[in-house]
Amino acid sequence: MKQTISSYVKFARIIAMSKLASVLLLASIGGLVYLALNLNSNASDQSLTEATEVVEEFNEEEYDKIENGIHVRTGLVDAEGLMTVVSNCTSCHSAKIIIQNRMTAERWNETIKWMQETQNLWDLGKNQEIIVNYLVANYPVKKKGRRMKLENIEWYELEN
């Protein structure tokens, strides 16, 4: 008798587990169908939105516009060699990295050599001298001094 009850309990558990598995399977399939239908409707809505967007026309005058001695698109100083720098340097990185790095001619040449060895920068040929001269003239090394002496400060001891 004990064995029959035990068998019945095992059988009931198996039936309950199979019902649970069936419910989970149906819920998963329903969720996948919902996602598939929902993604397709979103994709068609998005393509309609993209089709109605207005695209600005390319304005060549604005592309290389100079205002107050600054090339608007890049932020670089307008001087001899600007367009050589723009065409050779900004095709790989932002002009901001040029503006923030102020170096001597020797350091710029070392940096260019490093970019050629490690970043696949092409041989600049005669343009290298034009680029380095532009960079040294317009972004020279700034001597960094010490900060000003602190005055009128109330100092205090830190407690342990």
PDB file of C-alpha atoms in Angstrom:
ATOM      1  CA  MET A   1       0.000   0.000   0.000  1.00  0.00           C
ATOM      2  CA  LYS A   2       2.814   2.347   0.901  1.00  0.00           C
ATOM      3  CA  GLN A   3       4.451   1.680  -2.427  1.00  0.00           C
ATOM      4  CA  THR A   4       1.217   2.424  -4.310  1.00  0.00           C
ATOM      5  CA  ILE A   5       0.808   5.810  -2.563  1.00  0.00           C
ATOM      6  CA  SER A   6       4.425   6.639  -3.282  1.00  0.00           C
ATOM      7  CA  SER A   7       3.977   5.752  -6.953  1.00  0.00           C
ATOM      8  CA  TYR A   8       0.814   7.815  -7.092  1.00  0.00           C
ATOM      9  CA  VAL A   9       2.602  10.845  -5.551  1.00  0.00           C
ATOM     10  CA  LYS A  10       5.450  10.523  -8.051  1.00  0.00           C
ATOM     11  CA  PHE A  11       2.981  10.243 -10.919  1.00  0.00           C
ATOM     12  CA  ALA A  12       1.061  13.311  -9.683  1.00  0.00           C
ATOM     13  CA  ARG A  13       4.294  15.310  -9.462  1.00  0.00           C
ATOM     14  CA  ILE A  14       5.242  14.296 -12.997  1.00  0.00           C
ATOM     15  CA  ILE A  15       1.822  15.408 -14.273  1.00  0.00           C
ATOM     16  CA  ALA A  16       2.113  18.744 -12.407  1.00  0.00           C
ATOM     17  CA  MET A  17       5.618  19.354 -13.788  1.00  0.00           C
ATOM     18  CA  SER A  18       4.500  18.557 -17.323  1.00  0.00           C
ATOM     19  CA  LYS A  19       1.558  20.991 -16.980  1.00  0.00           C
ATOM     20  CA  LEU A  20       3.944  23.688 -15.729  1.00  0.00           C
ATOM     21  CA  ALA A  21       6.353  23.003 -18.584  1.00  0.00           C
ATOM     22  CA  SER A  22       3.482  23.225 -21.087  1.00  0.00           C
ATOM     23  CA  VAL A  23       2.321  26.564 -19.678  1.00  0.00           C
ATOM     24  CA  LEU A  24       5.870  27.973 -19.779  1.00  0.00           C
ATOM     25  CA  LEU A  25       6.358  26.727 -23.335  1.00  0.00           C
ATOM     26  CA  LEU A  26       3.098  28.297 -24.520  1.00  0.00           C
ATOM     27  CA  ALA A  27       3.918  31.578 -22.759  1.00  0.00           C
ATOM     28  CA  SER A  28       7.365  31.650 -24.385  1.00  0.00           C
ATOM     29  CA  ILE A  29       5.944  30.965 -27.840  1.00  0.00           C
ATOM     30  CA  GLY A  30       3.285  33.648 -27.329  1.00  0.00           C
ATOM     31  CA  GLY A  31       5.931  36.140 -26.230  1.00  0.00           C
ATOM     32  CA  LEU A  32       8.091  35.403 -29.263  1.00  0.00           C
ATOM     33  CA  VAL A  33       5.124  35.802 -31.624  1.00  0.00           C
ATOM     34  CA  TYR A  34       4.231  39.123 -29.958  1.00  0.00           C
ATOM     35  CA  LEU A  35       7.814  40.375 -30.269  1.00  0.00           C
ATOM     36  CA  ALA A  36       8.029  39.313 -33.901  1.00  0.00           C
ATOM     37  CA  LEU A  37       4.813  41.138 -34.779  1.00  0.00           C
ATOM     38  CA  ASN A  38       5.717  44.183 -32.700  1.00  0.00           C
ATOM     39  CA  LEU A  39       9.217  44.476 -34.187  1.00  0.00           C
ATOM     40  CA  ASN A  40       7.847  44.317 -37.724  1.00  0.00           C
ATOM     41  CA  SER A  41       5.310  47.068 -37.022  1.00  0.00           C
ATOM     42  CA  ASN A  42       8.004  49.264 -35.412  1.00  0.00           C
ATOM     43  CA  ALA A  43      10.309  48.706 -38.373  1.00  0.00           C
ATOM     44  CA  SER A  44       7.648  49.835 -40.837  1.00  0.00           C
ATOM     45  CA  ASP A  45       6.834  52.898 -38.695  1.00  0.00           C
ATOM     46  CA  GLN A  46      10.522  53.760 -38.472  1.00  0.00           C
ATOM     47  CA  SER A  47      11.076  53.429 -42.218  1.00  0.00           C
ATOM     48  CA  LEU A  48       8.143  55.793 -42.823  1.00  0.00           C
ATOM     49  CA  THR A  49       9.648  58.295 -40.399  1.00  0.00           C
ATOM     50  CA  GLU A  50      13.033  58.055 -42.072  1.00  0.00           C
ATOM     51  CA  ALA A  51      11.464  58.522 -45.486  1.00  0.00           C
ATOM     52  CA  THR A  52       9.801  61.770 -44.439  1.00  0.00           C
ATOM     53  CA  GLU A  53      12.848  63.333 -42.755  1.00  0.00           C
ATOM     54  CA  VAL A  54      14.194  66.426 -44.428  1.00  0.00           C
ATOM     55  CA  VAL A  55      17.854  66.157 -45.328  1.00  0.00           C
ATOM     56  CA  GLU A  56      19.872  69.348 -45.283  1.00  0.00           C
ATOM     57  CA  GLU A  57      21.499  70.130 -48.557  1.00  0.00           C
ATOM     58  CA  PHE A  58      25.280  70.216 -48.689  1.00  0.00           C
ATOM     59  CA  ASN A  59      26.407  73.832 -48.764  1.00  0.00           C
ATOM     60  CA  GLU A  60      29.987  74.089 -49.991  1.00  0.00           C
ATOM     61  CA  GLU A  61      30.312  77.703 -48.818  1.00  0.00           C
ATOM     62  CA  GLU A  62      29.478  76.709 -45.233  1.00  0.00           C
ATOM     63  CA  TYR A  63      31.719  73.626 -45.343  1.00  0.00           C
ATOM     64  CA  ASP A  64      34.999  75.574 -45.271  1.00  0.00           C
ATOM     65  CA  LYS A  65      33.679  78.778 -43.721  1.00  0.00           C
ATOM     66  CA  ILE A  66      36.106  80.936 -41.730  1.00  0.00           C
ATOM     67  CA  GLU A  67      34.786  83.201 -38.957  1.00  0.00           C
ATOM     68  CA  ASN A  68      37.027  85.424 -36.843  1.00  0.00           C
ATOM     69  CA  GLY A  69      40.107  83.600 -38.109  1.00  0.00           C
ATOM     70  CA  ILE A  70      38.763  80.156 -37.145  1.00  0.00           C
ATOM     71  CA  HIS A  71      37.774  77.352 -39.517  1.00  0.00           C
ATOM     72  CA  VAL A  72      34.192  76.794 -38.335  1.00  0.00           C
ATOM     73  CA  ARG A  73      33.919  73.069 -39.081  1.00  0.00           C
ATOM     74  CA  THR A  74      37.135  72.089 -37.257  1.00  0.00           C
ATOM     75  CA  GLY A  75      37.909  74.957 -34.889  1.00  0.00           C
ATOM     76  CA  LEU A  76      41.456  75.249 -36.258  1.00  0.00           C
ATOM     77  CA  VAL A  77      43.178  78.606 -36.779  1.00  0.00           C
ATOM     78  CA  ASP A  78      42.993  79.944 -40.331  1.00  0.00           C
ATOM     79  CA  ALA A  79      46.594  80.180 -41.507  1.00  0.00           C
ATOM     80  CA  GLU A  80      48.878  78.865 -44.215  1.00  0.00           C
ATOM     81  CA  GLY A  81      48.660  75.060 -44.263  1.00  0.00           C
ATOM     82  CA  LEU A  82      45.179  74.853 -42.715  1.00  0.00           C
ATOM     83  CA  MET A  83      43.587  72.814 -45.495  1.00  0.00           C
ATOM     84  CA  THR A  84      46.597  70.475 -45.641  1.00  0.00           C
ATOM     85  CA  VAL A  85      46.138  69.805 -41.921  1.00  0.00           C
ATOM     86  CA  VAL A  86      42.376  69.380 -42.317  1.00  0.00           C
ATOM     87  CA  SER A  87      42.686  66.940 -45.211  1.00  0.00           C
ATOM     88  CA  ASN A  88      45.507  64.869 -43.699  1.00  0.00           C
ATOM     89  CA  CYS A  89      44.734  64.933 -39.980  1.00  0.00           C
ATOM     90  CA  THR A  90      40.988  65.192 -39.496  1.00  0.00           C
ATOM     91  CA  SER A  91      40.263  62.203 -41.704  1.00  0.00           C
ATOM     92  CA  CYS A  92      41.462  60.019 -38.800  1.00  0.00           C
ATOM     93  CA  HIS A  93      40.765  62.041 -35.667  1.00  0.00           C
ATOM     94  CA  SER A  94      39.040  65.138 -34.372  1.00  0.00           C
ATOM     95  CA  ALA A  95      40.694  68.520 -34.724  1.00  0.00           C
ATOM     96  CA  LYS A  96      40.250  68.894 -30.965  1.00  0.00           C
ATOM     97  CA  ILE A  97      43.135  66.494 -30.383  1.00  0.00           C
ATOM     98  CA  ILE A  98      45.328  68.788 -32.497  1.00  0.00           C
ATOM     99  CA  ILE A  99      44.227  71.894 -30.613  1.00  0.00           C
ATOM    100  CA  GLN A 100      44.855  70.401 -27.166  1.00  0.00           C
ATOM    101  CA  ASN A 101      48.322  69.023 -27.963  1.00  0.00           C
ATOM    102  CA  ARG A 102      50.908  71.769 -28.201  1.00  0.00           C
ATOM    103  CA  MET A 103      54.353  70.532 -29.205  1.00  0.00           C
ATOM    104  CA  THR A 104      57.642  71.559 -30.733  1.00  0.00           C
ATOM    105  CA  ALA A 105      58.502  70.677 -34.331  1.00  0.00           C
ATOM    106  CA  GLU A 106      60.633  67.786 -33.080  1.00  0.00           C
ATOM    107  CA  ARG A 107      57.771  66.373 -30.981  1.00  0.00           C
ATOM    108  CA  TRP A 108      55.252  66.783 -33.829  1.00  0.00           C
ATOM    109  CA  ASN A 109      57.583  64.888 -36.159  1.00  0.00           C
ATOM    110  CA  GLU A 110      57.991  62.141 -33.533  1.00  0.00           C
ATOM    111  CA  THR A 111      54.218  61.977 -33.118  1.00  0.00           C
ATOM    112  CA  ILE A 112      53.707  61.699 -36.874  1.00  0.00           C
ATOM    113  CA  LYS A 113      56.333  58.941 -37.026  1.00  0.00           C
ATOM    114  CA  TRP A 114      54.548  57.120 -34.172  1.00  0.00           C
ATOM    115  CA  MET A 115      51.201  57.416 -35.998  1.00  0.00           C
ATOM    116  CA  GLN A 116      52.806  56.008 -39.148  1.00  0.00           C
ATOM    117  CA  GLU A 117      54.307  53.064 -37.255  1.00  0.00           C
ATOM    118  CA  THR A 118      51.341  52.199 -35.048  1.00  0.00           C
ATOM    119  CA  GLN A 119      48.199  53.792 -36.518  1.00  0.00           C
ATOM    120  CA  ASN A 120      48.751  53.167 -40.266  1.00  0.00           C
ATOM    121  CA  LEU A 121      49.184  56.837 -41.122  1.00  0.00           C
ATOM    122  CA  TRP A 122      50.341  57.154 -44.717  1.00  0.00           C
ATOM    123  CA  ASP A 123      53.591  58.824 -45.783  1.00  0.00           C
ATOM    124  CA  LEU A 124      52.843  62.547 -45.795  1.00  0.00           C
ATOM    125  CA  GLY A 125      55.742  63.398 -48.099  1.00  0.00           C
ATOM    126  CA  LYS A 126      56.115  67.159 -48.613  1.00  0.00           C
ATOM    127  CA  ASN A 127      52.905  67.745 -46.663  1.00  0.00           C
ATOM    128  CA  GLN A 128      54.617  66.767 -43.406  1.00  0.00           C
ATOM    129  CA  GLU A 129      56.708  69.943 -43.376  1.00  0.00           C
ATOM    130  CA  ILE A 130      53.629  72.077 -44.164  1.00  0.00           C
ATOM    131  CA  ILE A 131      51.644  70.360 -41.394  1.00  0.00           C
ATOM    132  CA  VAL A 132      54.396  70.649 -38.780  1.00  0.00           C
ATOM    133  CA  ASN A 133      55.043  74.319 -39.643  1.00  0.00           C
ATOM    134  CA  TYR A 134      51.310  75.066 -39.314  1.00  0.00           C
ATOM    135  CA  LEU A 135      51.067  73.272 -35.966  1.00  0.00           C
ATOM    136  CA  VAL A 136      54.182  74.889 -34.478  1.00  0.00           C
ATOM    137  CA  ALA A 137      53.137  78.368 -35.646  1.00  0.00           C
ATOM    138  CA  ASN A 138      49.510  78.171 -34.508  1.00  0.00           C
ATOM    139  CA  TYR A 139      49.674  75.792 -31.547  1.00  0.00           C
ATOM    140  CA  PRO A 140      53.051  76.486 -29.918  1.00  0.00           C
ATOM    141  CA  VAL A 141      54.131  75.022 -26.621  1.00  0.00           C
ATOM    142  CA  LYS A 142      52.803  77.049 -23.715  1.00  0.00           C
ATOM    143  CA  LYS A 143      55.031  77.295 -20.720  1.00  0.00           C
ATOM    144  CA  LYS A 144      53.131  76.192 -17.690  1.00  0.00           C
ATOM    145  CA  GLY A 145      54.011  78.143 -14.610  1.00  0.00           C
ATOM    146  CA  ARG A 146      53.292  77.298 -11.061  1.00  0.00           C
ATOM    147  CA  ARG A 147      49.978  78.243  -9.628  1.00  0.00           C
ATOM    148  CA  MET A 148      49.737  81.523  -7.787  1.00  0.00           C
ATOM    149  CA  LYS A 149      50.614  81.548  -4.128  1.00  0.00           C
ATOM    150  CA  LEU A 150      47.610  80.786  -1.920  1.00  0.00           C
ATOM    151  CA  GLU A 151      46.686  83.689   0.327  1.00  0.00           C
ATOM    152  CA  ASN A 152      44.024  84.312   2.951  1.00  0.00           C
ATOM    153  CA  ILE A 153      43.559  80.628   3.662  1.00  0.00           C
ATOM    154  CA  GLU A 154      42.486  79.400   7.069  1.00  0.00           C
ATOM    155  CA  TRP A 155      44.446  76.205   7.600  1.00  0.00           C
ATOM    156  CA  TYR A 156      43.370  73.600  10.109  1.00  0.00           C
ATOM    157  CA  GLU A 157      44.741  70.351  11.490  1.00  0.00           C
ATOM    158  CA  LEU A 158      43.061  67.116  10.486  1.00  0.00           C
ATOM    159  CA  GLU A 159      41.886  65.047  13.400  1.00  0.00           C
ATOM    160  CA  ASN A 160      42.722  61.356  13.585  1.00  0.00           C
TER     161      ASN A 160
END
